């Protein structure tokens, strides 16, 4: 909330400053005297200075032409637009920072909760009594291996008949 108030205060300050600049530019040039008193106090006035004061005349520029006034107005408007855009961007960035900070706080709270639960679980595990007798592993009972008979071999093929001698007739 205070960021919005600061942004609004800056905006109002800039608008007032730009209005004063514009009003000062539209006034006719006047003679301005700078009066420095005996005590060192400085006073600006358009009238005569008091006795015992050191007087310095301040030259003021001539009044602006209509074109120069319009240019100053357009420059002022562009500066105001840029300031508003900057303030909007800063407000978005501030909102993003707040969102990220909130996510970080939530993640930290989640981490602390998980650590607390883990320490409680370990405390409960420590409270469980240990077995008084040693526990040995139980091996499966011995079973004789199953004998698989070999596959029968095919009967050998009969050898080919021997060649008889060539008959001579």
CSV table of C-alpha atoms in Angstrom, one decimal:
chain,number,residue,atom,x,y,z
A,1,UNK,CA,0.0,0.0,0.0
A,2,UNK,CA,2.8,2.3,0.8
A,3,UNK,CA,4.4,1.8,-2.6
A,4,UNK,CA,1.2,3.1,-4.2
A,5,UNK,CA,1.2,6.1,-1.9
A,6,UNK,CA,4.8,6.9,-2.8
A,7,UNK,CA,4.0,6.6,-6.5
A,8,UNK,CA,1.1,8.9,-6.2
A,9,UNK,CA,3.1,11.4,-4.2
A,10,UNK,CA,5.9,11.4,-6.8
A,11,UNK,CA,3.3,11.9,-9.6
A,12,UNK,CA,1.7,14.8,-7.8
A,13,UNK,CA,5.1,16.4,-7.1
A,14,UNK,CA,6.1,16.1,-10.8
A,15,UNK,CA,2.8,17.5,-12.0
A,16,UNK,CA,3.1,20.5,-9.6
A,17,UNK,CA,6.7,21.1,-10.7
A,18,UNK,CA,5.7,21.0,-14.4
A,19,UNK,CA,2.8,23.4,-13.8
A,20,UNK,CA,5.1,25.8,-12.0
A,21,UNK,CA,7.6,25.7,-14.8
A,22,UNK,CA,4.9,26.3,-17.4
A,23,UNK,CA,3.4,29.2,-15.3
A,24,UNK,CA,6.8,30.7,-14.8
A,25,UNK,CA,7.4,30.5,-18.6
A,26,UNK,CA,4.2,32.3,-19.4
A,27,UNK,CA,4.8,35.3,-17.1
A,28,UNK,CA,6.4,38.4,-18.6
A,29,UNK,CA,10.1,39.0,-17.8
A,30,UNK,CA,10.5,41.1,-14.6
A,31,UNK,CA,13.5,42.5,-12.8
A,32,UNK,CA,14.6,40.3,-10.0
A,33,UNK,CA,16.9,41.5,-7.2
A,34,UNK,CA,19.0,39.2,-5.1
A,35,UNK,CA,19.5,40.7,-1.7
A,36,UNK,CA,22.1,39.4,0.7
A,37,UNK,CA,21.7,40.7,4.2
A,38,UNK,CA,24.4,41.5,6.8
A,39,UNK,CA,23.6,38.1,8.5
A,40,UNK,CA,24.1,36.2,5.2
A,41,UNK,CA,20.5,35.6,4.5
A,42,UNK,CA,19.5,35.6,0.8
A,43,UNK,CA,16.2,37.0,-0.4
A,44,UNK,CA,14.9,37.4,-3.9
A,45,UNK,CA,12.5,40.2,-4.6
A,46,UNK,CA,11.1,42.3,-7.5
A,47,UNK,CA,11.2,45.4,-5.3
A,48,UNK,CA,14.1,47.3,-3.7
A,49,UNK,CA,16.3,45.6,-1.1
A,50,UNK,CA,16.5,46.7,2.6
A,51,UNK,CA,19.2,48.9,4.0
A,52,UNK,CA,22.5,47.1,4.7
A,53,UNK,CA,21.9,44.5,2.0
A,54,UNK,CA,24.1,43.8,-0.9
A,55,UNK,CA,22.1,43.9,-4.1
A,56,UNK,CA,22.7,41.8,-7.3
A,57,UNK,CA,20.4,42.0,-10.3
A,58,UNK,CA,19.3,38.7,-11.7
A,59,UNK,CA,18.7,38.6,-15.4
A,60,UNK,CA,15.6,36.8,-16.4
A,61,UNK,CA,15.1,35.5,-19.9
A,62,UNK,CA,12.6,37.0,-22.3
A,63,UNK,CA,9.1,35.5,-22.4
A,64,UNK,CA,8.7,32.4,-24.6
A,65,UNK,CA,7.1,32.6,-28.0
A,66,UNK,CA,3.9,30.6,-28.7
A,67,UNK,CA,5.9,27.9,-30.5
A,68,UNK,CA,8.3,27.5,-27.6
A,69,UNK,CA,5.4,27.3,-25.2
A,70,UNK,CA,3.8,24.6,-27.3
A,71,UNK,CA,7.1,22.7,-27.5
A,72,UNK,CA,7.5,22.9,-23.8
A,73,UNK,CA,4.0,21.6,-23.3
A,74,UNK,CA,4.5,18.7,-25.6
A,75,UNK,CA,7.9,17.9,-23.8
A,76,UNK,CA,6.1,18.1,-20.5
A,77,UNK,CA,3.4,15.8,-21.6
A,78,UNK,CA,5.9,13.2,-22.9
A,79,UNK,CA,7.8,13.4,-19.6
A,80,UNK,CA,4.5,12.8,-17.7
A,81,UNK,CA,3.7,9.8,-19.9
A,82,UNK,CA,7.2,8.4,-19.4
A,83,UNK,CA,6.9,8.9,-15.6
A,84,UNK,CA,3.5,7.1,-15.6
A,85,UNK,CA,5.0,4.2,-17.6
A,86,UNK,CA,7.9,4.0,-15.3
A,87,UNK,CA,5.7,4.1,-12.2
A,88,UNK,CA,3.5,1.4,-13.7
A,89,UNK,CA,6.5,-0.8,-14.5
A,90,UNK,CA,7.9,-0.2,-11.0
A,91,UNK,CA,4.5,-1.2,-9.5
A,92,UNK,CA,4.5,-4.4,-11.6
A,93,UNK,CA,8.0,-5.2,-10.5
A,94,UNK,CA,7.2,-4.6,-6.9
A,95,UNK,CA,4.1,-6.9,-7.1
A,96,UNK,CA,6.3,-9.6,-8.8
A,97,UNK,CA,8.9,-9.2,-6.0
A,98,UNK,CA,6.1,-9.5,-3.4
A,99,UNK,CA,4.8,-12.6,-5.1
A,100,UNK,CA,8.2,-14.2,-5.3
A,101,UNK,CA,8.9,-13.4,-1.7
A,102,UNK,CA,5.6,-15.0,-0.7
A,103,UNK,CA,6.5,-18.1,-2.7
A,104,UNK,CA,9.9,-18.2,-1.0
A,105,UNK,CA,8.3,-17.9,2.4
A,106,UNK,CA,5.9,-20.7,1.6
A,107,UNK,CA,8.7,-23.0,0.3
A,108,UNK,CA,10.7,-22.3,3.5
A,109,UNK,CA,7.7,-23.1,5.7
A,110,UNK,CA,7.1,-26.3,3.7
A,111,UNK,CA,10.8,-27.3,4.2
A,112,UNK,CA,10.7,-26.6,7.9
A,113,UNK,CA,7.4,-28.6,8.2
A,114,UNK,CA,9.0,-31.6,6.4
A,115,UNK,CA,12.1,-31.4,8.6
A,116,UNK,CA,9.9,-31.3,11.7
A,117,UNK,CA,7.9,-34.3,10.6
A,118,UNK,CA,11.1,-36.2,9.7
A,119,UNK,CA,12.6,-35.5,13.2
A,120,UNK,CA,9.3,-36.5,14.8
A,121,UNK,CA,9.4,-39.8,12.8
A,122,UNK,CA,12.9,-40.5,13.8
A,123,UNK,CA,12.1,-39.8,17.4
A,124,UNK,CA,9.2,-42.3,17.2
A,125,UNK,CA,11.5,-44.8,15.6
A,126,UNK,CA,14.0,-44.4,18.4
A,127,UNK,CA,11.3,-45.0,21.0
A,128,UNK,CA,10.5,-48.4,19.5
A,129,UNK,CA,12.4,-51.1,21.5
A,130,UNK,CA,15.0,-53.2,19.6
A,131,UNK,CA,14.7,-57.0,19.5
A,132,UNK,CA,16.5,-58.7,22.4
A,133,UNK,CA,17.4,-61.9,20.5
A,134,UNK,CA,19.4,-61.8,17.3
A,135,UNK,CA,17.5,-62.4,14.2
A,136,UNK,CA,19.1,-64.8,11.7
A,137,UNK,CA,18.1,-65.0,8.1
A,138,UNK,CA,15.9,-67.9,7.2
A,139,UNK,CA,17.2,-69.8,4.3
A,140,UNK,CA,14.8,-71.9,2.2
A,141,UNK,CA,14.7,-75.7,2.9
A,142,UNK,CA,16.9,-77.9,0.8
A,143,UNK,CA,15.2,-79.5,-2.1
A,144,UNK,CA,17.1,-81.9,-4.3
A,145,UNK,CA,17.6,-80.8,-7.8
A,146,UNK,CA,15.1,-82.0,-10.4
A,147,UNK,CA,16.8,-84.4,-12.8
A,148,UNK,CA,15.7,-84.0,-16.3
A,149,UNK,CA,16.3,-87.1,-18.5
A,150,UNK,CA,18.2,-86.4,-21.7
A,151,UNK,CA,16.3,-86.3,-24.9
A,152,UNK,CA,16.3,-89.6,-26.8
A,153,UNK,CA,18.7,-89.8,-29.7
A,154,UNK,CA,17.3,-90.6,-33.0
A,155,UNK,CA,18.1,-94.0,-34.3
A,156,UNK,CA,21.0,-94.1,-36.7
A,157,UNK,CA,20.1,-94.5,-40.3
A,158,UNK,CA,21.0,-97.8,-42.0
A,159,UNK,CA,24.1,-97.5,-44.0
A,160,UNK,CA,23.7,-97.7,-47.7
A,161,UNK,CA,23.9,-101.1,-49.3
A,162,UNK,CA,27.3,-102.1,-50.6
A,163,UNK,CA,27.7,-102.0,-54.3
A,164,UNK,CA,27.6,-105.4,-55.9
A,165,UNK,CA,30.1,-106.3,-58.4
A,166,UNK,CA,29.2,-105.4,-62.0
A,167,UNK,CA,27.7,-108.4,-63.6
A,168,UNK,CA,29.4,-109.5,-66.7
A,169,UNK,CA,27.0,-111.3,-69.0
